Amino acid sequence: MTTPFEIPHFEIPRLRTLARHAVPHVIEGTIVPLGLFLLTLHFVGVWGAVLIGLGWTYAAVARRLIMGQRVPGILLLTTVTLTARTVVALASGSVVLYFLQPTLGTALVAAAFLLSVPMGRPLAERLARDLCPIPSGVLAHASVRRFFLQITLLWAFTQIANATVTLWLLFSQSLATFLVAKTLVSWGLTGSAIAVSTIWFHRSMRRQGILAPRRAKAGLTAPASPSTA
């Protein structure tokens, strides 16, 4: 029987399982639109490439709706974001503004991470709950709260670095170079932040005795030795 003071344990799904679920959505929602843009840039110009990239996202959403499939959140977010960027850029007639908008968005995300810390509602905690079901009893623990405050600061500075480098690339490199370099920098910073966050979380929670060890696979667990008289 558990006491009110015991901390519930939980197990994080394996990274391979999470990746197998997320990678196809990332390819469909980000990599393919970028590839189409770069492929068509030299044939139909910047505005044509912008519209073709936007058309791909609408086609992907329409295909899923027609087939009765769920529209992934990342694809829906990409569609909404590209639509807003395209409308603003076409209305202003500025290509630079089209590519500047995501950087401003990144800066706003960094500000949101920073502001959530003094408010005592770390944004990293909310995002973690979207990816992994964390029991409320675990989230109420002081060490867990402290961890999410620290990780929120990590992600805030990661987004600031991302926005700073992207701005420099936008105003110093060619369009094709900017698009490729921006993607690599963004993935590199984000991947590094994810890796640091995951390792930090595992070590911190295991040290506190909160994170449950992974269950051994069937057939690999050695039988217990019989007790001696």
mmCIF file of N, CA and C in Angstrom, residues 90-223:
data_model
loop_
_atom_site.group_PDB
_atom_site.id
_atom_site.type_symbol
_atom_site.label_atom_id
_atom_site.label_comp_id
_atom_site.label_asym_id
_atom_site.label_seq_id
_atom_site.Cartn_x
_atom_site.Cartn_y
_atom_site.Cartn_z
ATOM 1 N N LEU A 90 3.094 38.432 -49.663
ATOM 2 C CA LEU A 90 2.456 38.883 -50.897
ATOM 3 C C LEU A 90 1.864 40.274 -50.723
ATOM 4 N N ALA A 91 1.280 40.531 -49.566
ATOM 5 C CA ALA A 91 0.679 41.844 -49.321
ATOM 6 C C ALA A 91 1.734 42.945 -49.270
ATOM 7 N N SER A 92 2.913 42.601 -48.755
ATOM 8 C CA SER A 92 3.979 43.601 -48.642
ATOM 9 C C SER A 92 4.880 43.621 -49.871
ATOM 10 N N GLY A 93 4.842 42.528 -50.650
ATOM 11 C CA GLY A 93 5.715 42.420 -51.813
ATOM 12 C C GLY A 93 7.173 42.225 -51.449
ATOM 13 N N SER A 94 7.458 41.765 -50.225
ATOM 14 C CA SER A 94 8.829 41.616 -49.752
ATOM 15 C C SER A 94 9.174 40.145 -49.539
ATOM 16 N N VAL A 95 10.170 39.663 -50.282
ATOM 17 C CA VAL A 95 10.639 38.292 -50.097
ATOM 18 C C VAL A 95 11.366 38.159 -48.764
ATOM 19 N N VAL A 96 12.117 39.202 -48.410
ATOM 20 C CA VAL A 96 12.859 39.181 -47.143
ATOM 21 C C VAL A 96 11.901 39.005 -45.972
ATOM 22 N N LEU A 97 10.765 39.662 -46.035
ATOM 23 C CA LEU A 97 9.784 39.554 -44.957
ATOM 24 C C LEU A 97 9.253 38.132 -44.834
ATOM 25 N N TYR A 98 9.158 37.425 -45.957
ATOM 26 C CA TYR A 98 8.689 36.033 -45.941
ATOM 27 C C TYR A 98 9.620 35.161 -45.102
ATOM 28 N N PHE A 99 10.926 35.371 -45.279
ATOM 29 C CA PHE A 99 11.896 34.550 -44.555
ATOM 30 C C PHE A 99 12.226 35.130 -43.184
ATOM 31 N N LEU A 100 11.893 36.379 -42.965
ATOM 32 C CA LEU A 100 12.158 37.002 -41.667
ATOM 33 C C LEU A 100 11.123 36.589 -40.619
ATOM 34 N N GLN A 101 9.910 36.298 -41.065
ATOM 35 C CA GLN A 101 8.831 35.986 -40.130
ATOM 36 C C GLN A 101 9.137 34.798 -39.208
ATOM 37 N N PRO A 102 9.654 33.666 -39.732
ATOM 38 C CA PRO A 102 9.961 32.555 -38.823
ATOM 39 C C PRO A 102 10.993 32.919 -37.761
ATOM 40 N N THR A 103 11.953 33.770 -38.137
ATOM 41 C CA THR A 103 12.971 34.186 -37.172
ATOM 42 C C THR A 103 12.348 35.021 -36.060
ATOM 43 N N LEU A 104 11.436 35.907 -36.442
ATOM 44 C CA LEU A 104 10.720 36.683 -35.418
ATOM 45 C C LEU A 104 9.891 35.761 -34.538
ATOM 46 N N GLY A 105 9.317 34.732 -35.160
ATOM 47 C CA GLY A 105 8.553 33.746 -34.387
ATOM 48 C C GLY A 105 9.444 33.006 -33.401
ATOM 49 N N THR A 106 10.664 32.661 -33.836
ATOM 50 C CA THR A 106 11.613 31.991 -32.947
ATOM 51 C C THR A 106 11.968 32.880 -31.762
ATOM 52 N N ALA A 107 12.151 34.171 -32.031
ATOM 53 C CA ALA A 107 12.449 35.114 -30.958
ATOM 54 C C ALA A 107 11.285 35.213 -29.969
ATOM 55 N N LEU A 108 10.074 35.184 -30.488
ATOM 56 C CA LEU A 108 8.898 35.228 -29.610
ATOM 57 C C LEU A 108 8.790 33.959 -28.763
ATOM 58 N N VAL A 109 9.135 32.812 -29.366
ATOM 59 C CA VAL A 109 9.131 31.558 -28.607
ATOM 60 C C VAL A 109 10.157 31.625 -27.481
ATOM 61 N N ALA A 110 11.337 32.176 -27.780
ATOM 62 C CA ALA A 110 12.366 32.339 -26.748
ATOM 63 C C ALA A 110 11.851 33.218 -25.610
ATOM 64 N N ALA A 111 11.159 34.297 -25.975
ATOM 65 C CA ALA A 111 10.589 35.181 -24.954
ATOM 66 C C ALA A 111 9.544 34.454 -24.120
ATOM 67 N N ALA A 112 8.745 33.611 -24.775
ATOM 68 C CA ALA A 112 7.716 32.853 -24.051
ATOM 69 C C ALA A 112 8.358 31.893 -23.048
ATOM 70 N N PHE A 113 9.450 31.232 -23.458
ATOM 71 C CA PHE A 113 10.162 30.353 -22.530
ATOM 72 C C PHE A 113 10.692 31.133 -21.333
ATOM 73 N N LEU A 114 11.302 32.290 -21.612
ATOM 74 C CA LEU A 114 11.878 33.091 -20.533
ATOM 75 C C LEU A 114 10.808 33.592 -19.566
ATOM 76 N N LEU A 115 9.701 34.096 -20.115
ATOM 77 C CA LEU A 115 8.642 34.660 -19.271
ATOM 78 C C LEU A 115 7.944 33.589 -18.434
ATOM 79 N N SER A 116 7.933 32.347 -18.920
ATOM 80 C CA SER A 116 7.243 31.293 -18.172
ATOM 81 C C SER A 116 7.986 30.902 -16.898
ATOM 82 N N VAL A 117 9.278 31.236 -16.815
ATOM 83 C CA VAL A 117 10.071 30.861 -15.632
ATOM 84 C C VAL A 117 9.675 31.675 -14.402
ATOM 85 N N PRO A 118 9.716 33.022 -14.447
ATOM 86 C CA PRO A 118 9.304 33.772 -13.254
ATOM 87 C C PRO A 118 7.830 33.590 -12.913
ATOM 88 N N MET A 119 7.026 33.181 -13.906
ATOM 89 C CA MET A 119 5.610 32.936 -13.634
ATOM 90 C C MET A 119 5.379 31.601 -12.925
ATOM 91 N N GLY A 120 6.440 30.788 -12.837
ATOM 92 C CA GLY A 120 6.313 29.501 -12.162
ATOM 93 C C GLY A 120 5.586 28.450 -12.975
ATOM 94 N N ARG A 121 5.443 28.689 -14.271
ATOM 95 C CA ARG A 121 4.766 27.728 -15.153
ATOM 96 C C ARG A 121 5.685 27.447 -16.350
ATOM 97 N N PRO A 122 6.782 26.725 -16.121
ATOM 98 C CA PRO A 122 7.775 26.503 -17.167
ATOM 99 C C PRO A 122 7.177 25.862 -18.421
ATOM 100 N N LEU A 123 7.454 26.481 -19.544
ATOM 101 C CA LEU A 123 6.897 26.019 -20.807
ATOM 102 C C LEU A 123 7.406 24.633 -21.179
ATOM 103 N N ALA A 124 8.633 24.314 -20.789
ATOM 104 C CA ALA A 124 9.188 22.992 -21.093
ATOM 105 C C ALA A 124 8.360 21.883 -20.462
ATOM 106 N N GLU A 125 7.778 22.154 -19.313
ATOM 107 C CA GLU A 125 6.945 21.155 -18.647
ATOM 108 C C GLU A 125 5.692 20.855 -19.467
ATOM 109 N N ARG A 126 5.078 21.893 -19.996
ATOM 110 C CA ARG A 126 3.872 21.701 -20.798
ATOM 111 C C ARG A 126 4.176 20.929 -22.067
ATOM 112 N N LEU A 127 5.313 21.232 -22.698
ATOM 113 C CA LEU A 127 5.686 20.524 -23.910
ATOM 114 C C LEU A 127 6.013 19.065 -23.601
ATOM 115 N N ALA A 128 6.670 18.820 -22.482
ATOM 116 C CA ALA A 128 7.008 17.448 -22.103
ATOM 117 C C ALA A 128 5.757 16.619 -21.866
ATOM 118 N N ARG A 129 4.736 17.227 -21.295
ATOM 119 C CA ARG A 129 3.486 16.498 -21.039
ATOM 120 C C ARG A 129 2.769 16.156 -22.337
ATOM 121 N N ASP A 130 2.999 16.955 -23.393
ATOM 122 C CA ASP A 130 2.403 16.638 -24.690
ATOM 123 C C ASP A 130 3.066 15.417 -25.324
ATOM 124 N N LEU A 131 4.361 15.225 -25.045
ATOM 125 C CA LEU A 131 5.112 14.126 -25.653
ATOM 126 C C LEU A 131 5.090 12.860 -24.829
ATOM 127 N N CYS A 132 4.980 12.998 -23.532
ATOM 128 C CA CYS A 132 5.055 11.837 -22.651
ATOM 129 C C CYS A 132 4.100 12.026 -21.474
ATOM 130 N N PRO A 133 3.242 11.040 -21.193
ATOM 131 C CA PRO A 133 2.307 11.158 -20.064
ATOM 132 C C PRO A 133 3.034 11.077 -18.731
ATOM 133 N N ILE A 134 3.228 12.226 -18.094
ATOM 134 C CA ILE A 134 3.916 12.278 -16.809
ATOM 135 C C ILE A 134 2.881 12.411 -15.706
ATOM 136 N N PRO A 135 2.876 11.516 -14.720
ATOM 137 C CA PRO A 135 1.894 11.586 -13.636
ATOM 138 C C PRO A 135 1.955 12.910 -12.899
ATOM 139 N N SER A 136 0.798 13.386 -12.469
ATOM 140 C CA SER A 136 0.735 14.670 -11.767
ATOM 141 C C SER A 136 1.528 14.637 -10.471
ATOM 142 N N GLY A 137 1.596 13.466 -9.826
ATOM 143 C CA GLY A 137 2.367 13.342 -8.598
ATOM 144 C C GLY A 137 3.842 13.570 -8.823
ATOM 145 N N VAL A 138 4.336 13.171 -9.991
ATOM 146 C CA VAL A 138 5.740 13.407 -10.330
ATOM 147 C C VAL A 138 5.982 14.885 -10.568
ATOM 148 N N LEU A 139 5.071 15.533 -11.294
ATOM 149 C CA LEU A 139 5.231 16.950 -11.607
ATOM 150 C C LEU A 139 5.177 17.829 -10.362
ATOM 151 N N ALA A 140 4.523 17.344 -9.313
ATOM 152 C CA ALA A 140 4.413 18.133 -8.090
ATOM 153 C C ALA A 140 5.671 18.076 -7.236
ATOM 154 N N HIS A 141 6.595 17.163 -7.558
ATOM 155 C CA HIS A 141 7.812 17.018 -6.762
ATOM 156 C C HIS A 141 8.738 18.208 -6.985
ATOM 157 N N ALA A 142 9.366 18.685 -5.914
ATOM 158 C CA ALA A 142 10.204 19.893 -5.976
ATOM 159 C C ALA A 142 11.365 19.738 -6.952
ATOM 160 N N SER A 143 12.010 18.586 -6.967
ATOM 161 C CA SER A 143 13.155 18.390 -7.861
ATOM 162 C C SER A 143 12.733 18.383 -9.320
ATOM 163 N N VAL A 144 11.531 17.874 -9.591
ATOM 164 C CA VAL A 144 11.011 17.859 -10.958
ATOM 165 C C VAL A 144 10.677 19.280 -11.399
ATOM 166 N N ARG A 145 10.062 20.041 -10.513
ATOM 167 C CA ARG A 145 9.746 21.432 -10.833
ATOM 168 C C ARG A 145 11.018 22.221 -11.113
ATOM 169 N N ARG A 146 12.044 22.004 -10.294
ATOM 170 C CA ARG A 146 13.317 22.705 -10.480
ATOM 171 C C ARG A 146 13.956 22.305 -11.815
ATOM 172 N N PHE A 147 13.864 21.032 -12.156
ATOM 173 C CA PHE A 147 14.432 20.562 -13.423
ATOM 174 C C PHE A 147 13.780 21.261 -14.607
ATOM 175 N N PHE A 148 12.451 21.344 -14.615
ATOM 176 C CA PHE A 148 11.753 21.955 -15.746
ATOM 177 C C PHE A 148 12.013 23.455 -15.839
ATOM 178 N N LEU A 149 12.244 24.115 -14.717
ATOM 179 C CA LEU A 149 12.621 25.525 -14.754
ATOM 180 C C LEU A 149 13.987 25.688 -15.434
ATOM 181 N N GLN A 150 14.923 24.814 -15.101
ATOM 182 C CA GLN A 150 16.262 24.891 -15.689
ATOM 183 C C GLN A 150 16.236 24.553 -17.177
ATOM 184 N N ILE A 151 15.459 23.524 -17.537
ATOM 185 C CA ILE A 151 15.370 23.126 -18.936
ATOM 186 C C ILE A 151 14.683 24.213 -19.767
ATOM 187 N N THR A 152 13.715 24.896 -19.172
ATOM 188 C CA THR A 152 13.048 25.991 -19.868
ATOM 189 C C THR A 152 14.037 27.099 -20.211
ATOM 190 N N LEU A 153 14.945 27.398 -19.290
ATOM 191 C CA LEU A 153 15.988 28.387 -19.573
ATOM 192 C C LEU A 153 16.915 27.898 -20.691
ATOM 193 N N LEU A 154 17.238 26.612 -20.667
ATOM 194 C CA LEU A 154 18.073 26.045 -21.728
ATOM 195 C C LEU A 154 17.433 26.244 -23.096
ATOM 196 N N TRP A 155 16.134 25.951 -23.191
ATOM 197 C CA TRP A 155 15.442 26.089 -24.470
ATOM 198 C C TRP A 155 15.273 27.555 -24.868
ATOM 199 N N ALA A 156 15.145 28.438 -23.900
ATOM 200 C CA ALA A 156 15.050 29.859 -24.212
ATOM 201 C C ALA A 156 16.329 30.345 -24.883
ATOM 202 N N PHE A 157 17.478 29.993 -24.325
ATOM 203 C CA PHE A 157 18.750 30.433 -24.895
ATOM 204 C C PHE A 157 19.049 29.705 -26.209
ATOM 205 N N THR A 158 18.542 28.488 -26.365
ATOM 206 C CA THR A 158 18.694 27.781 -27.636
ATOM 207 C C THR A 158 17.944 28.508 -28.744
ATOM 208 N N GLN A 159 16.725 28.947 -28.448
ATOM 209 C CA GLN A 159 15.931 29.679 -29.431
ATOM 210 C C GLN A 159 16.545 31.042 -29.748
ATOM 211 N N ILE A 160 17.125 31.692 -28.751
ATOM 212 C CA ILE A 160 17.792 32.977 -28.979
ATOM 213 C C ILE A 160 18.982 32.783 -29.921
ATOM 214 N N ALA A 161 19.768 31.742 -29.683
ATOM 215 C CA ALA A 161 20.909 31.446 -30.548
ATOM 216 C C ALA A 161 20.446 31.131 -31.965
ATOM 217 N N ASN A 162 19.358 30.382 -32.073
ATOM 218 C CA ASN A 162 18.801 30.027 -33.384
ATOM 219 C C ASN A 162 18.393 31.283 -34.155
ATOM 220 N N ALA A 163 17.684 32.175 -33.488
ATOM 221 C CA ALA A 163 17.217 33.403 -34.143
ATOM 222 C C ALA A 163 18.389 34.291 -34.544
ATOM 223 N N THR A 164 19.405 34.377 -33.691
ATOM 224 C CA THR A 164 20.562 35.236 -33.980
ATOM 225 C C THR A 164 21.324 34.745 -35.201
ATOM 226 N N VAL A 165 21.619 33.447 -35.242
ATOM 227 C CA VAL A 165 22.360 32.873 -36.373
ATOM 228 C C VAL A 165 21.545 32.978 -37.661
ATOM 229 N N THR A 166 20.238 32.743 -37.560
ATOM 230 C CA THR A 166 19.375 32.812 -38.742
ATOM 231 C C THR A 166 19.345 34.213 -39.331
ATOM 232 N N LEU A 167 19.274 35.222 -38.469
ATOM 233 C CA LEU A 167 19.302 36.609 -38.953
ATOM 234 C C LEU A 167 20.600 36.913 -39.693
ATOM 235 N N TRP A 168 21.698 36.456 -39.143
ATOM 236 C CA TRP A 168 22.993 36.689 -39.796
ATOM 237 C C TRP A 168 23.031 36.002 -41.156
ATOM 238 N N LEU A 169 22.537 34.773 -41.233
ATOM 239 C CA LEU A 169 22.520 34.042 -42.509
ATOM 240 C C LEU A 169 21.624 34.735 -43.534
ATOM 241 N N LEU A 170 20.484 35.236 -43.084
ATOM 242 C CA LEU A 170 19.528 35.864 -43.998
ATOM 243 C C LEU A 170 20.112 37.082 -44.692
ATOM 244 N N PHE A 171 20.873 37.874 -43.966
ATOM 245 C CA PHE A 171 21.388 39.127 -44.525
ATOM 246 C C PHE A 171 22.825 39.030 -45.029
ATOM 247 N N SER A 172 23.404 37.832 -44.993
ATOM 248 C CA SER A 172 24.798 37.706 -45.436
ATOM 249 C C SER A 172 25.007 36.632 -46.496
ATOM 250 N N GLN A 173 24.003 35.751 -46.719
ATOM 251 C CA GLN A 173 24.186 34.644 -47.645
ATOM 252 C C GLN A 173 23.150 34.690 -48.771
ATOM 253 N N SER A 174 23.410 33.902 -49.820
ATOM 254 C CA SER A 174 22.435 33.787 -50.897
ATOM 255 C C SER A 174 21.211 33.034 -50.383
ATOM 256 N N LEU A 175 20.117 33.120 -51.129
ATOM 257 C CA LEU A 175 18.867 32.517 -50.668
ATOM 258 C C LEU A 175 18.990 31.012 -50.504
ATOM 259 N N ALA A 176 19.573 30.330 -51.499
ATOM 260 C CA ALA A 176 19.708 28.871 -51.427
ATOM 261 C C ALA A 176 20.601 28.466 -50.255
ATOM 262 N N THR A 177 21.726 29.180 -50.103
ATOM 263 C CA THR A 177 22.629 28.886 -48.987
ATOM 264 C C THR A 177 21.941 29.137 -47.659
ATOM 265 N N PHE A 178 21.182 30.236 -47.596
ATOM 266 C CA PHE A 178 20.453 30.564 -46.366
ATOM 267 C C PHE A 178 19.492 29.449 -45.976
ATOM 268 N N LEU A 179 18.722 28.940 -46.933
ATOM 269 C CA LEU A 179 17.721 27.921 -46.631
ATOM 270 C C LEU A 179 18.364 26.641 -46.109
ATOM 271 N N VAL A 180 19.424 26.196 -46.764
ATOM 272 C CA VAL A 180 20.086 24.959 -46.335
ATOM 273 C C VAL A 180 20.782 25.158 -44.987
ATOM 274 N N ALA A 181 21.545 26.253 -44.862
ATOM 275 C CA ALA A 181 22.279 26.507 -43.624
ATOM 276 C C ALA A 181 21.333 26.715 -42.447
ATOM 277 N N LYS A 182 20.248 27.453 -42.693
ATOM 278 C CA LYS A 182 19.262 27.693 -41.634
ATOM 279 C C LYS A 182 18.677 26.384 -41.125
ATOM 280 N N THR A 183 18.341 25.486 -42.061
ATOM 281 C CA THR A 183 17.769 24.196 -41.676
ATOM 282 C C THR A 183 18.761 23.383 -40.853
ATOM 283 N N LEU A 184 20.022 23.334 -41.302
ATOM 284 C CA LEU A 184 21.040 22.564 -40.590
ATOM 285 C C LEU A 184 21.308 23.146 -39.203
ATOM 286 N N VAL A 185 21.388 24.476 -39.132
ATOM 287 C CA VAL A 185 21.623 25.119 -37.834
ATOM 288 C C VAL A 185 20.455 24.855 -36.882
ATOM 289 N N SER A 186 19.237 24.994 -37.405
ATOM 290 C CA SER A 186 18.052 24.784 -36.575
ATOM 291 C C SER A 186 17.985 23.349 -36.067
ATOM 292 N N TRP A 187 18.210 22.393 -36.966
ATOM 293 C CA TRP A 187 18.193 20.987 -36.557
ATOM 294 C C TRP A 187 19.315 20.686 -35.575
ATOM 295 N N GLY A 188 20.500 21.266 -35.819
ATOM 296 C CA GLY A 188 21.626 21.020 -34.932
ATOM 297 C C GLY A 188 21.375 21.532 -33.522
ATOM 298 N N LEU A 189 20.889 22.775 -33.432
ATOM 299 C CA LEU A 189 20.608 23.353 -32.115
ATOM 300 C C LEU A 189 19.469 22.622 -31.413
ATOM 301 N N THR A 190 18.410 22.341 -32.172
ATOM 302 C CA THR A 190 17.266 21.658 -31.576
ATOM 303 C C THR A 190 17.622 20.246 -31.149
ATOM 304 N N GLY A 191 18.356 19.531 -32.022
ATOM 305 C CA GLY A 191 18.762 18.170 -31.675
ATOM 306 C C GLY A 191 19.661 18.136 -30.453
ATOM 307 N N SER A 192 20.584 19.096 -30.370
ATOM 308 C CA SER A 192 21.468 19.169 -29.212
ATOM 309 C C SER A 192 20.684 19.450 -27.935
ATOM 310 N N ALA A 193 19.715 20.373 -28.040
ATOM 311 C CA ALA A 193 18.901 20.704 -26.866
ATOM 312 C C ALA A 193 18.063 19.508 -26.429
ATOM 313 N N ILE A 194 17.541 18.752 -27.397
ATOM 314 C CA ILE A 194 16.762 17.553 -27.064
ATOM 315 C C ILE A 194 17.641 16.517 -26.379
ATOM 316 N N ALA A 195 18.850 16.307 -26.923
ATOM 317 C CA ALA A 195 19.762 15.327 -26.341
ATOM 318 C C ALA A 195 20.152 15.710 -24.921
ATOM 319 N N VAL A 196 20.515 16.987 -24.731
ATOM 320 C CA VAL A 196 20.889 17.454 -23.390
ATOM 321 C C VAL A 196 19.718 17.331 -22.428
ATOM 322 N N SER A 197 18.523 17.720 -22.883
ATOM 323 C CA SER A 197 17.336 17.659 -22.028
ATOM 324 C C SER A 197 17.034 16.220 -21.615
ATOM 325 N N THR A 198 17.125 15.291 -22.585
ATOM 326 C CA THR A 198 16.805 13.884 -22.306
ATOM 327 C C THR A 198 17.796 13.276 -21.326
ATOM 328 N N ILE A 199 19.109 13.486 -21.580
ATOM 329 C CA ILE A 199 20.133 12.933 -20.685
ATOM 330 C C ILE A 199 20.016 13.550 -19.294
ATOM 331 N N TRP A 200 19.821 14.851 -19.256
ATOM 332 C CA TRP A 200 19.687 15.561 -17.987
ATOM 333 C C TRP A 200 18.483 15.034 -17.203
ATOM 334 N N PHE A 201 17.368 14.853 -17.910
ATOM 335 C CA PHE A 201 16.148 14.379 -17.263
ATOM 336 C C PHE A 201 16.347 12.981 -16.689
ATOM 337 N N HIS A 202 16.919 12.077 -17.487
ATOM 338 C CA HIS A 202 17.134 10.706 -17.023
ATOM 339 C C HIS A 202 18.018 10.676 -15.783
ATOM 340 N N ARG A 203 19.137 11.379 -15.836
ATOM 341 C CA ARG A 203 20.056 11.359 -14.704
ATOM 342 C C ARG A 203 19.449 11.991 -13.466
ATOM 343 N N SER A 204 18.759 13.114 -13.664
ATOM 344 C CA SER A 204 18.169 13.815 -12.535
ATOM 345 C C SER A 204 17.073 12.987 -11.872
ATOM 346 N N MET A 205 16.190 12.403 -12.691
ATOM 347 C CA MET A 205 15.071 11.650 -12.140
ATOM 348 C C MET A 205 15.505 10.324 -11.539
ATOM 349 N N ARG A 206 16.513 9.684 -12.136
ATOM 350 C CA ARG A 206 17.010 8.439 -11.546
ATOM 351 C C ARG A 206 17.715 8.724 -10.217
ATOM 352 N N ARG A 207 18.408 9.843 -10.135
ATOM 353 C CA ARG A 207 19.079 10.211 -8.891
ATOM 354 C C ARG A 207 18.063 10.447 -7.774
ATOM 355 N N GLN A 208 16.893 10.958 -8.148
ATOM 356 C CA GLN A 208 15.832 11.199 -7.169
ATOM 357 C C GLN A 208 14.972 9.962 -6.923
ATOM 358 N N GLY A 209 15.227 8.889 -7.684
ATOM 359 C CA GLY A 209 14.442 7.663 -7.526
ATOM 360 C C GLY A 209 13.042 7.769 -8.085
ATOM 361 N N ILE A 210 12.833 8.687 -9.054
ATOM 362 C CA ILE A 210 11.504 8.909 -9.616
ATOM 363 C C ILE A 210 11.293 8.113 -10.896
ATOM 364 N N LEU A 211 12.313 8.065 -11.743
ATOM 365 C CA LEU A 211 12.181 7.397 -13.035
ATOM 366 C C LEU A 211 12.370 5.901 -12.857
ATOM 367 N N ALA A 212 11.388 5.138 -13.291
ATOM 368 C CA ALA A 212 11.449 3.693 -13.142
ATOM 369 C C ALA A 212 12.425 3.100 -14.146
ATOM 370 N N PRO A 213 13.190 2.051 -13.787
ATOM 371 C CA PRO A 213 14.078 1.395 -14.752
ATOM 372 C C PRO A 213 13.265 0.681 -15.808
ATOM 373 N N ARG A 214 13.838 0.562 -17.000
ATOM 374 C CA ARG A 214 13.118 -0.107 -18.079
ATOM 375 C C ARG A 214 12.958 -1.584 -17.757
ATOM 376 N N ARG A 215 11.804 -2.110 -18.138
ATOM 377 C CA ARG A 215 11.539 -3.527 -17.919
ATOM 378 C C ARG A 215 12.383 -4.360 -18.856
ATOM 379 N N ALA A 216 12.904 -5.443 -18.352
ATOM 380 C CA ALA A 216 13.713 -6.339 -19.171
ATOM 381 C C ALA A 216 12.831 -7.050 -20.172
ATOM 382 N N LYS A 217 13.373 -7.358 -21.357
ATOM 383 C CA LYS A 217 12.612 -8.050 -22.383
ATOM 384 C C LYS A 217 12.339 -9.480 -21.947
ATOM 385 N N ALA A 218 11.214 -9.993 -22.418
ATOM 386 C CA ALA A 218 10.822 -11.354 -22.070
ATOM 387 C C ALA A 218 11.889 -12.327 -22.532
ATOM 388 N N GLY A 219 12.216 -13.284 -21.681
ATOM 389 C CA GLY A 219 13.171 -14.308 -22.055
ATOM 390 C C GLY A 219 14.608 -13.925 -21.743
ATOM 391 N N LEU A 220 14.857 -12.679 -21.347
ATOM 392 C CA LEU A 220 16.219 -12.237 -21.076
ATOM 393 C C LEU A 220 16.489 -12.106 -19.585
ATOM 394 N N THR A 221 15.442 -12.250 -18.770
ATOM 395 C CA THR A 221 15.603 -12.109 -17.332
ATOM 396 C C THR A 221 16.061 -13.418 -16.732
ATOM 397 N N ALA A 222 17.151 -13.376 -16.007
ATOM 398 C CA ALA A 222 17.677 -14.595 -15.408
ATOM 399 C C ALA A 222 16.809 -15.020 -14.260
ATOM 400 N N PRO A 223 16.565 -16.325 -14.089
ATOM 401 C CA PRO A 223 15.750 -16.787 -12.976
ATOM 402 C C PRO A 223 16.459 -16.575 -11.657
#
